[in-house]
Tab-separated table of C-alpha atoms in Angstrom:
chain	number	residue	atom	x	y	z
A	1	MET	CA	0.000	0.000	0.000
A	2	ASN	CA	2.946	2.330	0.663
A	3	HIS	CA	4.007	2.170	-2.994
A	4	VAL	CA	0.607	3.536	-4.076
A	5	LYS	CA	1.251	6.780	-2.156
A	6	TRP	CA	4.247	7.681	-4.324
A	7	LEU	CA	2.945	6.110	-7.545
A	8	ILE	CA	-0.079	8.409	-7.935
A	9	PRO	CA	1.906	11.701	-7.673
A	10	LEU	CA	4.552	10.248	-10.007
A	11	LEU	CA	1.954	9.320	-12.639
A	12	ALA	CA	0.198	12.669	-12.247
A	13	GLY	CA	3.511	14.504	-12.700
A	14	LEU	CA	4.420	12.390	-15.710
A	15	PHE	CA	1.008	12.998	-17.342
A	16	PHE	CA	1.231	16.735	-16.649
A	17	GLY	CA	4.753	16.838	-18.066
A	18	LEU	CA	3.745	14.973	-21.215
A	19	SER	CA	0.726	17.199	-21.790
A	20	GLN	CA	2.881	20.314	-21.374
A	21	ALA	CA	5.576	18.927	-23.685
A	22	GLN	CA	3.086	18.803	-26.572
A	23	THR	CA	2.954	22.616	-26.867
A	24	ASN	CA	6.086	24.160	-28.330
A	25	GLN	CA	7.039	27.680	-29.301
A	26	TYR	CA	8.361	28.396	-32.794
A	27	ALA	CA	10.025	31.374	-34.448
A	28	ILE	CA	8.444	31.946	-37.872
A	29	GLU	CA	10.080	33.397	-40.978
A	30	GLY	CA	9.125	33.167	-44.608
A	31	ARG	CA	7.591	34.795	-47.636
A	32	VAL	CA	4.208	35.680	-49.043
A	33	THR	CA	3.592	35.724	-52.769
A	34	TYR	CA	0.521	36.808	-54.643
A	35	ALA	CA	-0.642	36.214	-58.183
A	36	ALA	CA	-2.950	38.787	-59.725
A	37	SER	CA	-4.199	39.695	-63.162
A	38	TYR	CA	-5.804	42.428	-65.195
A	39	ASN	CA	-7.252	42.263	-68.705
A	40	LEU	CA	-3.837	42.405	-70.419
A	41	GLY	CA	-1.843	40.005	-68.300
A	42	ARG	CA	-0.872	38.328	-65.066
A	43	TRP	CA	1.988	38.850	-62.607
A	44	GLU	CA	3.298	37.827	-59.207
A	45	GLY	CA	4.657	39.812	-56.323
A	46	ALA	CA	6.682	38.621	-53.354
A	47	ASN	CA	7.440	39.777	-49.832
A	48	THR	CA	10.101	38.160	-47.631
A	49	SER	CA	9.333	40.111	-44.437
A	50	VAL	CA	7.199	37.353	-42.834
A	51	ARG	CA	8.103	37.143	-39.113
A	52	GLY	CA	6.416	36.000	-35.933
A	53	THR	CA	6.177	33.623	-33.012
A	54	VAL	CA	3.651	30.801	-32.626
A	55	ARG	CA	2.910	28.290	-29.883
A	56	TRP	CA	1.484	25.031	-31.238
A	57	ASN	CA	0.190	21.825	-29.684
A	58	SER	CA	0.624	19.228	-32.420
A	59	GLN	CA	-1.724	16.813	-30.616
A	60	THR	CA	-4.757	19.133	-30.327
A	61	GLY	CA	-4.051	21.577	-33.159
A	62	GLU	CA	-4.443	24.513	-30.779
A	63	ALA	CA	-2.147	27.366	-31.644
A	64	SER	CA	-1.584	30.951	-30.634
A	65	GLY	CA	0.689	33.698	-31.767
A	66	GLN	CA	1.093	36.257	-34.458
A	67	VAL	CA	2.759	36.270	-37.868
A	68	CYS	CA	3.144	39.630	-39.645
A	69	VAL	CA	4.300	40.978	-42.992
A	70	GLU	CA	5.298	44.554	-43.862
A	71	LEU	CA	2.819	45.659	-46.521
A	72	GLY	CA	5.219	48.168	-48.080
A	73	ARG	CA	7.721	45.461	-48.999
A	74	PHE	CA	5.785	43.671	-51.762
A	75	ASP	CA	7.771	43.620	-54.991
A	76	SER	CA	6.050	42.786	-58.271
A	77	GLY	CA	8.895	43.954	-60.488
A	78	ASN	CA	6.981	47.109	-61.469
A	79	ALA	CA	7.609	50.214	-59.333
A	80	LEU	CA	4.392	51.982	-60.449
A	81	ARG	CA	2.248	48.943	-59.622
A	82	ASP	CA	3.965	48.530	-56.234
A	83	ALA	CA	3.475	52.226	-55.400
A	84	ASP	CA	-0.225	51.976	-56.251
A	85	ALA	CA	-0.549	48.855	-54.076
A	86	ARG	CA	1.079	50.685	-51.131
A	87	GLY	CA	-1.581	53.373	-51.588
A	88	VAL	CA	-4.390	50.808	-51.701
A	89	PHE	CA	-3.121	49.246	-48.451
A	90	ASP	CA	-2.574	52.731	-46.922
A	91	VAL	CA	0.796	51.593	-45.566
A	92	ASN	CA	1.358	54.896	-43.765
A	93	ARG	CA	-1.595	54.078	-41.474
A	94	PHE	CA	-1.374	50.275	-41.663
A	95	PRO	CA	2.262	49.279	-42.209
A	96	GLN	CA	1.730	45.603	-41.351
A	97	SER	CA	-0.731	42.829	-42.024
A	98	CYS	CA	-0.868	40.271	-39.195
A	99	LEU	CA	-2.350	36.812	-38.831
A	100	GLU	CA	-3.495	35.870	-35.324
A	101	VAL	CA	-2.938	32.114	-35.429
A	102	GLU	CA	-5.648	29.992	-33.779
A	103	ARG	CA	-5.269	26.431	-35.086
A	104	LEU	CA	-2.958	24.284	-37.159
A	105	VAL	CA	-4.410	20.871	-37.878
A	106	GLN	CA	-2.228	18.320	-39.638
A	107	THR	CA	-3.311	15.074	-41.323
A	108	GLY	CA	-0.215	13.422	-42.743
A	109	GLU	CA	1.476	16.193	-44.730
A	110	ASP	CA	-1.822	18.012	-45.380
A	111	ALA	CA	-2.457	20.894	-42.998
A	112	VAL	CA	-4.935	23.703	-42.455
A	113	LEU	CA	-3.794	26.887	-40.730
A	114	SER	CA	-6.694	28.939	-39.302
A	115	GLY	CA	-6.768	32.358	-37.753
A	116	THR	CA	-7.813	35.969	-38.055
A	117	LEU	CA	-6.022	38.083	-40.641
A	118	GLU	CA	-5.981	41.864	-40.500
A	119	ILE	CA	-5.311	43.892	-43.634
A	120	SER	CA	-5.578	47.686	-43.561
A	121	GLY	CA	-7.860	47.754	-40.523
A	122	THR	CA	-10.220	44.960	-41.622
A	123	ARG	CA	-10.149	41.644	-39.760
A	124	ARG	CA	-11.450	38.385	-41.251
A	125	ALA	CA	-11.213	34.698	-40.490
A	126	VAL	CA	-8.990	32.815	-42.944
A	127	ARG	CA	-8.112	29.184	-43.607
A	128	ILE	CA	-4.859	28.458	-45.392
A	129	SER	CA	-4.679	24.926	-46.785
A	130	GLY	CA	-1.292	23.460	-47.555
A	131	LYS	CA	1.456	21.009	-46.704
A	132	LEU	CA	3.388	20.782	-43.450
A	133	THR	CA	6.645	18.838	-43.369
A	134	ARG	CA	8.938	18.227	-40.448
A	135	GLU	CA	12.733	18.428	-40.641
A	136	GLY	CA	14.089	17.670	-37.155
A	137	ASN	CA	13.019	20.546	-34.877
A	138	THR	CA	11.919	22.617	-37.873
A	139	TYR	CA	8.628	22.616	-39.782
A	140	ARG	CA	7.988	23.954	-43.279
A	141	PHE	CA	4.530	25.098	-44.298
A	142	ALA	CA	3.484	25.906	-47.866
A	143	GLY	CA	-0.115	26.791	-48.551
A	144	GLY	CA	-2.470	29.365	-49.913
A	145	PHE	CA	-5.915	30.837	-50.303
A	146	ASN	CA	-7.848	33.041	-52.714
A	147	THR	CA	-9.260	36.398	-51.690
A	148	SER	CA	-10.734	39.543	-53.171
A	149	PHE	CA	-10.159	43.228	-52.512
A	150	SER	CA	-13.814	43.729	-51.557
A	151	GLU	CA	-13.437	41.221	-48.693
A	152	TRP	CA	-10.963	43.663	-47.130
A	153	LYS	CA	-12.952	46.797	-48.054
A	154	LEU	CA	-10.180	47.855	-50.440
A	155	ASN	CA	-10.392	49.359	-53.905
A	156	PRO	CA	-8.391	47.199	-56.325
A	157	PRO	CA	-5.087	48.718	-57.469
A	158	SER	CA	-4.759	49.765	-61.084
A	159	LEU	CA	-1.997	49.944	-63.653
A	160	LEU	CA	-2.411	52.455	-66.445
A	161	PHE	CA	-6.146	52.737	-65.654
A	162	LEU	CA	-6.652	48.953	-65.739
A	163	ARG	CA	-8.070	47.508	-62.511
A	164	VAL	CA	-6.718	44.330	-60.952
A	165	ASN	CA	-9.148	41.404	-61.210
A	166	ASP	CA	-10.446	39.262	-58.366
A	167	PRO	CA	-9.609	36.799	-57.040
A	168	VAL	CA	-6.023	37.274	-55.948
A	169	GLU	CA	-4.119	34.090	-55.128
A	170	VAL	CA	-2.078	34.356	-51.921
A	171	ARG	CA	0.631	31.825	-50.992
A	172	LEU	CA	2.521	31.505	-47.720
A	173	GLU	CA	5.837	29.690	-47.378
A	174	ALA	CA	7.001	29.627	-43.778
A	175	ARG	CA	9.727	27.988	-41.760
A	176	ALA	CA	9.023	27.345	-38.065
A	177	VAL	CA	12.091	26.810	-35.873
A	178	LEU	CA	11.697	25.386	-32.360
A	179	ARG	CA	12.744	27.920	-29.737
């Protein structure tokens, strides 16, 4: 009977330790690309300023943290188009777009990242479907979603009086390093 007195606290401590070990904190870095079009063509722009910190429990999918991108750093290869986009995003008032991460659910390599994204003062729930691969203590996520300017209460940018079409394809490539 004496062994039961120490066994219960030991098992409780072990269970508590294992449940706590499931949630890890990761430093996030990466890039966002977008593909857009207008009546005369299509182009892509990229931004490598993705940074943030996320806590993730791989067993439950629960996540928390924030991943941001500097809106003024998108580069489409056309200075006039990029300047117009900075105006559309009103980067002087809203220099960053941030994703408040809420869940990351993985099934094999398939994964869905869910959270609330804020762009230029408008917040919306988003789901980013993609692939999540593990490399030691590092994860790589590559996924995307389609969106429209009207969803964010933005007027589409224009190039030489031609408006950008909806939808815009957004892709996220991120590397999560265990802290």
